[in-house]
Amino acid sequence: MQNLTLLDGQKFQITIQRLCHQLIENHDLFTNSVIIGIQPRGIFLAKRIIDELEIKLPKTKIKNGNLDITFFRDDFRRKDGLVPSPTEINFFIEGKKVILVDDVLWTGRTIRAAMDALQAFGRPAKVELLTLVDRRYSRQLPIEADYIGIKVDTIDSQKVVVSWKETDQEDKVILLSEK
């Protein structure tokens, strides 16, 4: 396997800060907006985004949660060993602007499942998508991110791996390719 580092160190942090500035431009003080991280890996990005926003907007408390999509996936009956993570959303999203957060947008199937799962918490006024990495050429569903950290042109045999300091000891995005 060949490794290509796409994002790490200071560039990783700058990318998160840029995403936060874009969110502030569109959501101001987040009075009617919520951020929901998609389990399992989107929650790390969502936490980083929320922490950075609360530094930039010190008097603002942003409603946020974590969403598990296991039973909404279109392949959950085909895969063995799928273990659900806890959904932690202690508010209704009725009439709110929801920002779904995931680390990598690839086929679009995870986002479709997340939108289905959201319905249990009310009908949002609007749903937006924030992703750290957009794998542009592998989409299977017509889903597009509103906020993108980096865009990567990949083929199906390549893999994008996002490492988080919280679980992997470093912040890094790597593109793995077969030789």
mmCIF file of N, CA, C and O in Angstrom, residues 4-90:
data_model
loop_
_atom_site.group_PDB
_atom_site.id
_atom_site.type_symbol
_atom_site.label_atom_id
_atom_site.label_comp_id
_atom_site.label_asym_id
_atom_site.label_seq_id
_atom_site.Cartn_x
_atom_site.Cartn_y
_atom_site.Cartn_z
ATOM 1 N N LEU A 4 -0.334 8.534 1.066
ATOM 2 C CA LEU A 4 -0.156 9.941 0.733
ATOM 3 C C LEU A 4 -0.871 10.751 1.812
ATOM 4 O O LEU A 4 -2.088 10.612 1.994
ATOM 5 N N THR A 5 -0.121 11.569 2.544
ATOM 6 C CA THR A 5 -0.735 12.409 3.573
ATOM 7 C C THR A 5 -1.403 13.605 2.905
ATOM 8 O O THR A 5 -0.754 14.373 2.201
ATOM 9 N N LEU A 6 -2.696 13.737 3.124
ATOM 10 C CA LEU A 6 -3.473 14.823 2.531
ATOM 11 C C LEU A 6 -3.590 16.023 3.473
ATOM 12 O O LEU A 6 -3.679 17.156 3.023
ATOM 13 N N LEU A 7 -3.605 15.744 4.768
ATOM 14 C CA LEU A 7 -3.821 16.803 5.756
ATOM 15 C C LEU A 7 -3.235 16.338 7.088
ATOM 16 O O LEU A 7 -3.455 15.212 7.500
ATOM 17 N N ASP A 8 -2.473 17.205 7.733
ATOM 18 C CA ASP A 8 -1.982 16.915 9.078
ATOM 19 C C ASP A 8 -1.504 18.200 9.737
ATOM 20 O O ASP A 8 -1.521 19.265 9.128
ATOM 21 N N GLY A 9 -1.138 18.086 10.996
ATOM 22 C CA GLY A 9 -0.556 19.203 11.735
ATOM 23 C C GLY A 9 -1.366 20.489 11.675
ATOM 24 O O GLY A 9 -2.580 20.499 11.885
ATOM 25 N N GLN A 10 -0.677 21.567 11.374
ATOM 26 C CA GLN A 10 -1.285 22.905 11.342
ATOM 27 C C GLN A 10 -2.368 23.019 10.263
ATOM 28 O O GLN A 10 -3.389 23.664 10.477
ATOM 29 N N LYS A 11 -2.164 22.380 9.115
ATOM 30 C CA LYS A 11 -3.175 22.430 8.042
ATOM 31 C C LYS A 11 -4.486 21.788 8.499
ATOM 32 O O LYS A 11 -5.567 22.238 8.117
ATOM 33 N N PHE A 12 -4.396 20.749 9.302
ATOM 34 C CA PHE A 12 -5.583 20.085 9.830
ATOM 35 C C PHE A 12 -6.386 21.070 10.685
ATOM 36 O O PHE A 12 -7.590 21.227 10.513
ATOM 37 N N GLN A 13 -5.690 21.759 11.595
ATOM 38 C CA GLN A 13 -6.350 22.722 12.482
ATOM 39 C C GLN A 13 -6.903 23.917 11.699
ATOM 40 O O GLN A 13 -8.007 24.391 11.974
ATOM 41 N N ILE A 14 -6.152 24.403 10.732
ATOM 42 C CA ILE A 14 -6.615 25.533 9.911
ATOM 43 C C ILE A 14 -7.875 25.156 9.136
ATOM 44 O O ILE A 14 -8.798 25.957 8.991
ATOM 45 N N THR A 15 -7.940 23.932 8.668
ATOM 46 C CA THR A 15 -9.116 23.457 7.935
ATOM 47 C C THR A 15 -10.348 23.475 8.835
ATOM 48 O O THR A 15 -11.423 23.924 8.425
ATOM 49 N N ILE A 16 -10.205 23.028 10.067
ATOM 50 C CA ILE A 16 -11.325 23.056 11.008
ATOM 51 C C ILE A 16 -11.739 24.496 11.305
ATOM 52 O O ILE A 16 -12.927 24.821 11.342
ATOM 53 N N GLN A 17 -10.778 25.373 11.486
ATOM 54 C CA GLN A 17 -11.095 26.787 11.740
ATOM 55 C C GLN A 17 -11.822 27.411 10.556
ATOM 56 O O GLN A 17 -12.770 28.181 10.741
ATOM 57 N N ARG A 18 -11.398 27.080 9.340
ATOM 58 C CA ARG A 18 -12.065 27.614 8.143
ATOM 59 C C ARG A 18 -13.512 27.139 8.085
ATOM 60 O O ARG A 18 -14.427 27.915 7.788
ATOM 61 N N LEU A 19 -13.746 25.869 8.380
ATOM 62 C CA LEU A 19 -15.112 25.349 8.403
ATOM 63 C C LEU A 19 -15.963 26.092 9.431
ATOM 64 O O LEU A 19 -17.123 26.411 9.170
ATOM 65 N N CYS A 20 -15.372 26.407 10.578
ATOM 66 C CA CYS A 20 -16.095 27.153 11.621
ATOM 67 C C CYS A 20 -16.468 28.556 11.154
ATOM 68 O O CYS A 20 -17.579 29.023 11.396
ATOM 69 N N HIS A 21 -15.556 29.224 10.467
ATOM 70 C CA HIS A 21 -15.857 30.563 9.948
ATOM 71 C C HIS A 21 -17.001 30.509 8.939
ATOM 72 O O HIS A 21 -17.871 31.389 8.930
ATOM 73 N N GLN A 22 -17.029 29.482 8.109
ATOM 74 C CA GLN A 22 -18.123 29.334 7.150
ATOM 75 C C GLN A 22 -19.448 29.113 7.869
ATOM 76 O O GLN A 22 -20.483 29.669 7.477
ATOM 77 N N LEU A 23 -19.426 28.302 8.934
ATOM 78 C CA LEU A 23 -20.646 28.077 9.709
ATOM 79 C C LEU A 23 -21.139 29.366 10.359
ATOM 80 O O LEU A 23 -22.343 29.647 10.352
ATOM 81 N N ILE A 24 -20.224 30.146 10.916
ATOM 82 C CA ILE A 24 -20.608 31.415 11.556
ATOM 83 C C ILE A 24 -21.229 32.360 10.530
ATOM 84 O O ILE A 24 -22.222 33.036 10.819
ATOM 85 N N GLU A 25 -20.684 32.398 9.319
ATOM 86 C CA GLU A 25 -21.257 33.251 8.268
ATOM 87 C C GLU A 25 -22.714 32.898 8.001
ATOM 88 O O GLU A 25 -23.533 33.779 7.768
ATOM 89 N N ASN A 26 -23.046 31.616 8.037
ATOM 90 C CA ASN A 26 -24.397 31.180 7.685
ATOM 91 C C ASN A 26 -25.333 30.999 8.871
ATOM 92 O O ASN A 26 -26.550 31.004 8.700
ATOM 93 N N HIS A 27 -24.787 30.819 10.087
ATOM 94 C CA HIS A 27 -25.638 30.521 11.241
ATOM 95 C C HIS A 27 -25.525 31.541 12.366
ATOM 96 O O HIS A 27 -26.147 31.357 13.418
ATOM 97 N N ASP A 28 -24.721 32.569 12.176
ATOM 98 C CA ASP A 28 -24.579 33.668 13.134
ATOM 99 C C ASP A 28 -24.313 33.150 14.546
ATOM 100 O O ASP A 28 -23.244 32.621 14.819
ATOM 101 N N LEU A 29 -25.260 33.260 15.450
ATOM 102 C CA LEU A 29 -25.063 32.831 16.839
ATOM 103 C C LEU A 29 -25.711 31.470 17.139
ATOM 104 O O LEU A 29 -25.880 31.096 18.300
ATOM 105 N N PHE A 30 -26.117 30.747 16.114
ATOM 106 C CA PHE A 30 -26.668 29.396 16.244
ATOM 107 C C PHE A 30 -27.923 29.334 17.106
ATOM 108 O O PHE A 30 -28.192 28.326 17.750
ATOM 109 N N THR A 31 -28.712 30.400 17.118
ATOM 110 C CA THR A 31 -29.923 30.414 17.942
ATOM 111 C C THR A 31 -30.953 29.391 17.471
ATOM 112 O O THR A 31 -31.717 28.874 18.284
ATOM 113 N N ASN A 32 -31.000 29.106 16.176
ATOM 114 C CA ASN A 32 -31.951 28.127 15.650
ATOM 115 C C ASN A 32 -31.229 27.002 14.907
ATOM 116 O O ASN A 32 -31.815 26.348 14.061
ATOM 117 N N SER A 33 -29.963 26.788 15.220
ATOM 118 C CA SER A 33 -29.154 25.778 14.541
ATOM 119 C C SER A 33 -28.584 24.792 15.543
ATOM 120 O O SER A 33 -28.261 25.154 16.672
ATOM 121 N N VAL A 34 -28.469 23.526 15.117
ATOM 122 C CA VAL A 34 -27.892 22.471 15.948
ATOM 123 C C VAL A 34 -26.857 21.706 15.126
ATOM 124 O O VAL A 34 -26.933 21.661 13.905
ATOM 125 N N ILE A 35 -25.904 21.108 15.817
ATOM 126 C CA ILE A 35 -24.866 20.314 15.159
ATOM 127 C C ILE A 35 -24.994 18.880 15.638
ATOM 128 O O ILE A 35 -25.037 18.620 16.854
ATOM 129 N N ILE A 36 -25.048 17.950 14.687
ATOM 130 C CA ILE A 36 -25.193 16.536 15.030
ATOM 131 C C ILE A 36 -24.099 15.738 14.322
ATOM 132 O O ILE A 36 -24.014 15.730 13.091
ATOM 133 N N GLY A 37 -23.272 15.072 15.119
ATOM 134 C CA GLY A 37 -22.208 14.225 14.598
ATOM 135 C C GLY A 37 -22.744 12.829 14.313
ATOM 136 O O GLY A 37 -23.507 12.272 15.106
ATOM 137 N N ILE A 38 -22.332 12.269 13.179
ATOM 138 C CA ILE A 38 -22.766 10.923 12.799
ATOM 139 C C ILE A 38 -21.778 9.912 13.379
ATOM 140 O O ILE A 38 -20.577 10.001 13.136
ATOM 141 N N GLN A 39 -22.323 8.951 14.148
ATOM 142 C CA GLN A 39 -21.507 7.891 14.733
ATOM 143 C C GLN A 39 -20.950 6.997 13.628
ATOM 144 O O GLN A 39 -21.623 6.800 12.630
ATOM 145 N N PRO A 40 -19.775 6.446 13.722
ATOM 146 C CA PRO A 40 -18.892 6.584 14.866
ATOM 147 C C PRO A 40 -17.860 7.707 14.729
ATOM 148 O O PRO A 40 -17.511 8.348 15.708
ATOM 149 N N ARG A 41 -17.364 8.027 13.529
ATOM 150 C CA ARG A 41 -16.209 8.915 13.392
ATOM 151 C C ARG A 41 -16.571 10.382 13.202
ATOM 152 O O ARG A 41 -15.739 11.254 13.414
ATOM 153 N N GLY A 42 -17.807 10.670 12.810
ATOM 154 C CA GLY A 42 -18.213 12.058 12.636
ATOM 155 C C GLY A 42 -18.306 12.806 13.947
ATOM 156 O O GLY A 42 -18.241 14.039 13.984
ATOM 157 N N ILE A 43 -18.417 12.079 15.050
ATOM 158 C CA ILE A 43 -18.546 12.737 16.350
ATOM 159 C C ILE A 43 -17.257 13.453 16.753
ATOM 160 O O ILE A 43 -17.305 14.448 17.455
ATOM 161 N N PHE A 44 -16.109 12.959 16.285
ATOM 162 C CA PHE A 44 -14.842 13.622 16.617
ATOM 163 C C PHE A 44 -14.746 14.971 15.929
ATOM 164 O O PHE A 44 -14.332 15.962 16.530
ATOM 165 N N LEU A 45 -15.141 15.018 14.657
ATOM 166 C CA LEU A 45 -15.143 16.285 13.930
ATOM 167 C C LEU A 45 -16.177 17.236 14.527
ATOM 168 O O LEU A 45 -15.902 18.429 14.712
ATOM 169 N N ALA A 46 -17.360 16.723 14.844
ATOM 170 C CA ALA A 46 -18.405 17.571 15.427
ATOM 171 C C ALA A 46 -17.926 18.198 16.739
ATOM 172 O O ALA A 46 -18.130 19.390 16.977
ATOM 173 N N LYS A 47 -17.280 17.412 17.586
ATOM 174 C CA LYS A 47 -16.764 17.934 18.865
ATOM 175 C C LYS A 47 -15.735 19.030 18.624
ATOM 176 O O LYS A 47 -15.760 20.069 19.282
ATOM 177 N N ARG A 48 -14.834 18.820 17.676
ATOM 178 C CA ARG A 48 -13.822 19.828 17.366
ATOM 179 C C ARG A 48 -14.473 21.108 16.846
ATOM 180 O O ARG A 48 -14.071 22.206 17.215
ATOM 181 N N ILE A 49 -15.465 20.964 15.992
ATOM 182 C CA ILE A 49 -16.178 22.115 15.436
ATOM 183 C C ILE A 49 -16.874 22.881 16.561
ATOM 184 O O ILE A 49 -16.767 24.105 16.653
ATOM 185 N N ILE A 50 -17.571 22.180 17.429
ATOM 186 C CA ILE A 50 -18.293 22.824 18.534
ATOM 187 C C ILE A 50 -17.320 23.529 19.470
ATOM 188 O O ILE A 50 -17.545 24.685 19.858
ATOM 189 N N ASP A 51 -16.231 22.861 19.834
ATOM 190 C CA ASP A 51 -15.227 23.488 20.713
ATOM 191 C C ASP A 51 -14.674 24.767 20.101
ATOM 192 O O ASP A 51 -14.545 25.788 20.779
ATOM 193 N N GLU A 52 -14.358 24.721 18.822
ATOM 194 C CA GLU A 52 -13.797 25.898 18.132
ATOM 195 C C GLU A 52 -14.835 27.014 18.027
ATOM 196 O O GLU A 52 -14.520 28.183 18.234
ATOM 197 N N LEU A 53 -16.084 26.656 17.732
ATOM 198 C CA LEU A 53 -17.147 27.668 17.641
ATOM 199 C C LEU A 53 -17.386 28.346 18.989
ATOM 200 O O LEU A 53 -17.600 29.558 19.051
ATOM 201 N N GLU A 54 -17.344 27.577 20.060
ATOM 202 C CA GLU A 54 -17.586 28.160 21.382
ATOM 203 C C GLU A 54 -16.423 29.040 21.833
ATOM 204 O O GLU A 54 -16.607 29.915 22.661
ATOM 205 N N ILE A 55 -15.233 28.853 21.265
ATOM 206 C CA ILE A 55 -14.123 29.777 21.509
ATOM 207 C C ILE A 55 -14.364 31.070 20.738
ATOM 208 O O ILE A 55 -14.192 32.169 21.255
ATOM 209 N N LYS A 56 -14.797 30.931 19.489
ATOM 210 C CA LYS A 56 -15.019 32.100 18.633
ATOM 211 C C LYS A 56 -16.282 32.871 19.034
ATOM 212 O O LYS A 56 -16.373 34.060 18.795
ATOM 213 N N LEU A 57 -17.249 32.179 19.621
ATOM 214 C CA LEU A 57 -18.510 32.787 20.062
ATOM 215 C C LEU A 57 -18.683 32.495 21.550
ATOM 216 O O LEU A 57 -19.496 31.652 21.939
ATOM 217 N N PRO A 58 -17.930 33.170 22.423
ATOM 218 C CA PRO A 58 -17.839 32.777 23.841
ATOM 219 C C PRO A 58 -19.153 32.763 24.621
ATOM 220 O O PRO A 58 -19.272 32.030 25.586
ATOM 221 N N LYS A 59 -20.139 33.519 24.235
ATOM 222 C CA LYS A 59 -21.396 33.541 24.994
ATOM 223 C C LYS A 59 -22.452 32.623 24.374
ATOM 224 O O LYS A 59 -23.610 32.662 24.762
ATOM 225 N N THR A 60 -22.040 31.799 23.435
ATOM 226 C CA THR A 60 -22.973 30.932 22.719
ATOM 227 C C THR A 60 -22.814 29.488 23.176
ATOM 228 O O THR A 60 -21.711 28.968 23.242
ATOM 229 N N LYS A 61 -23.934 28.847 23.479
ATOM 230 C CA LYS A 61 -23.950 27.416 23.786
ATOM 231 C C LYS A 61 -24.693 26.734 22.649
ATOM 232 O O LYS A 61 -25.884 26.968 22.446
ATOM 233 N N ILE A 62 -23.990 25.933 21.886
ATOM 234 C CA ILE A 62 -24.559 25.314 20.692
ATOM 235 C C ILE A 62 -25.162 23.964 21.047
ATOM 236 O O ILE A 62 -24.479 23.102 21.619
ATOM 237 N N LYS A 63 -26.438 23.782 20.704
ATOM 238 C CA LYS A 63 -27.068 22.481 20.912
ATOM 239 C C LYS A 63 -26.409 21.485 19.973
ATOM 240 O O LYS A 63 -26.207 21.765 18.788
ATOM 241 N N ASN A 64 -26.098 20.313 20.521
ATOM 242 C CA ASN A 64 -25.427 19.310 19.702
ATOM 243 C C ASN A 64 -25.768 17.909 20.187
ATOM 244 O O ASN A 64 -26.260 17.728 21.297
ATOM 245 N N GLY A 65 -25.489 16.953 19.332
ATOM 246 C CA GLY A 65 -25.746 15.565 19.682
ATOM 247 C C GLY A 65 -24.991 14.622 18.773
ATOM 248 O O GLY A 65 -24.304 15.043 17.832
ATOM 249 N N ASN A 66 -25.132 13.328 19.075
ATOM 250 C CA ASN A 66 -24.525 12.265 18.287
ATOM 251 C C ASN A 66 -25.628 11.349 17.788
ATOM 252 O O ASN A 66 -26.526 10.981 18.556
ATOM 253 N N LEU A 67 -25.534 10.954 16.527
ATOM 254 C CA LEU A 67 -26.583 10.169 15.887
ATOM 255 C C LEU A 67 -26.031 8.831 15.414
ATOM 256 O O LEU A 67 -25.054 8.790 14.667
ATOM 257 N N ASP A 68 -26.662 7.739 15.866
ATOM 258 C CA ASP A 68 -26.305 6.408 15.371
ATOM 259 C C ASP A 68 -27.244 6.049 14.228
ATOM 260 O O ASP A 68 -28.454 6.248 14.326
ATOM 261 N N ILE A 69 -26.679 5.513 13.148
ATOM 262 C CA ILE A 69 -27.478 5.206 11.955
ATOM 263 C C ILE A 69 -27.534 3.717 11.655
ATOM 264 O O ILE A 69 -28.058 3.310 10.615
ATOM 265 N N THR A 70 -27.043 2.883 12.557
ATOM 266 C CA THR A 70 -26.897 1.448 12.296
ATOM 267 C C THR A 70 -28.152 0.829 11.694
ATOM 268 O O THR A 70 -28.086 0.143 10.667
ATOM 269 N N PHE A 71 -29.299 1.050 12.291
ATOM 270 C CA PHE A 71 -30.518 0.373 11.839
ATOM 271 C C PHE A 71 -31.206 1.096 10.683
ATOM 272 O O PHE A 71 -32.254 0.646 10.214
ATOM 273 N N PHE A 72 -30.618 2.175 10.215
ATOM 274 C CA PHE A 72 -31.155 2.899 9.064
ATOM 275 C C PHE A 72 -30.320 2.650 7.805
ATOM 276 O O PHE A 72 -30.666 3.124 6.735
ATOM 277 N N ARG A 73 -29.205 1.930 7.966
ATOM 278 C CA ARG A 73 -28.328 1.629 6.827
ATOM 279 C C ARG A 73 -29.035 0.666 5.887
ATOM 280 O O ARG A 73 -29.762 -0.226 6.334
ATOM 281 N N ASP A 74 -28.801 0.813 4.583
ATOM 282 C CA ASP A 74 -29.436 -0.092 3.632
ATOM 283 C C ASP A 74 -28.755 -1.460 3.571
ATOM 284 O O ASP A 74 -29.252 -2.373 2.934
ATOM 285 N N ASP A 75 -27.637 -1.616 4.271
ATOM 286 C CA ASP A 75 -26.931 -2.902 4.271
ATOM 287 C C ASP A 75 -26.875 -3.550 5.652
ATOM 288 O O ASP A 75 -26.172 -4.525 5.849
ATOM 289 N N PHE A 76 -27.629 -3.045 6.628
ATOM 290 C CA PHE A 76 -27.440 -3.534 7.997
ATOM 291 C C PHE A 76 -27.848 -5.002 8.162
ATOM 292 O O PHE A 76 -27.294 -5.694 8.990
ATOM 293 N N ARG A 77 -28.738 -5.507 7.352
ATOM 294 C CA ARG A 77 -29.110 -6.923 7.435
ATOM 295 C C ARG A 77 -28.071 -7.814 6.751
ATOM 296 O O ARG A 77 -28.020 -9.004 6.983
ATOM 297 N N ARG A 78 -27.241 -7.234 5.911
ATOM 298 C CA ARG A 78 -26.220 -8.004 5.181
ATOM 299 C C ARG A 78 -24.902 -8.099 5.921
ATOM 300 O O ARG A 78 -24.093 -8.949 5.620
ATOM 301 N N LYS A 79 -24.660 -7.199 6.846
ATOM 302 C CA LYS A 79 -23.366 -7.158 7.535
ATOM 303 C C LYS A 79 -23.478 -7.795 8.915
ATOM 304 O O LYS A 79 -24.374 -7.467 9.684
ATOM 305 N N ASP A 80 -22.551 -8.674 9.197
ATOM 306 C CA ASP A 80 -22.485 -9.268 10.529
ATOM 307 C C ASP A 80 -21.654 -8.380 11.432
ATOM 308 O O ASP A 80 -20.735 -7.696 10.991
ATOM 309 N N GLY A 81 -21.956 -8.406 12.693
ATOM 310 C CA GLY A 81 -21.132 -7.721 13.675
ATOM 311 C C GLY A 81 -21.324 -6.219 13.770
ATOM 312 O O GLY A 81 -20.496 -5.537 14.359
ATOM 313 N N LEU A 82 -22.384 -5.678 13.179
ATOM 314 C CA LEU A 82 -22.641 -4.248 13.338
ATOM 315 C C LEU A 82 -23.115 -4.001 14.769
ATOM 316 O O LEU A 82 -24.076 -4.602 15.230
ATOM 317 N N VAL A 83 -22.404 -3.140 15.452
ATOM 318 C CA VAL A 83 -22.749 -2.826 16.836
ATOM 319 C C VAL A 83 -23.175 -1.362 16.896
ATOM 320 O O VAL A 83 -22.403 -0.471 16.540
ATOM 321 N N PRO A 84 -24.408 -1.104 17.317
ATOM 322 C CA PRO A 84 -24.857 0.285 17.377
ATOM 323 C C PRO A 84 -24.139 1.074 18.465
ATOM 324 O O PRO A 84 -23.732 0.528 19.483
ATOM 325 N N SER A 85 -23.964 2.351 18.202
ATOM 326 C CA SER A 85 -23.425 3.284 19.192
ATOM 327 C C SER A 85 -24.601 4.054 19.770
ATOM 328 O O SER A 85 -25.666 4.116 19.159
ATOM 329 N N PRO A 86 -24.432 4.673 20.919
ATOM 330 C CA PRO A 86 -25.568 5.404 21.488
ATOM 331 C C PRO A 86 -25.893 6.680 20.705
ATOM 332 O O PRO A 86 -24.984 7.391 20.279
ATOM 333 N N THR A 87 -27.169 6.904 20.499
ATOM 334 C CA THR A 87 -27.621 8.184 19.968
ATOM 335 C C THR A 87 -27.832 9.102 21.156
ATOM 336 O O THR A 87 -28.487 8.723 22.123
ATOM 337 N N GLU A 88 -27.256 10.285 21.082
ATOM 338 C CA GLU A 88 -27.374 11.242 22.186
ATOM 339 C C GLU A 88 -27.885 12.574 21.633
ATOM 340 O O GLU A 88 -27.111 13.458 21.296
ATOM 341 N N ILE A 89 -29.197 12.652 21.521
ATOM 342 C CA ILE A 89 -29.842 13.889 21.087
ATOM 343 C C ILE A 89 -30.972 14.131 22.088
ATOM 344 O O ILE A 89 -31.972 13.428 22.071
ATOM 345 N N ASN A 90 -30.787 15.110 22.955
ATOM 346 C CA ASN A 90 -31.775 15.342 24.010
ATOM 347 C C ASN A 90 -32.629 16.582 23.732
ATOM 348 O O ASN A 90 -32.988 17.310 24.644
#
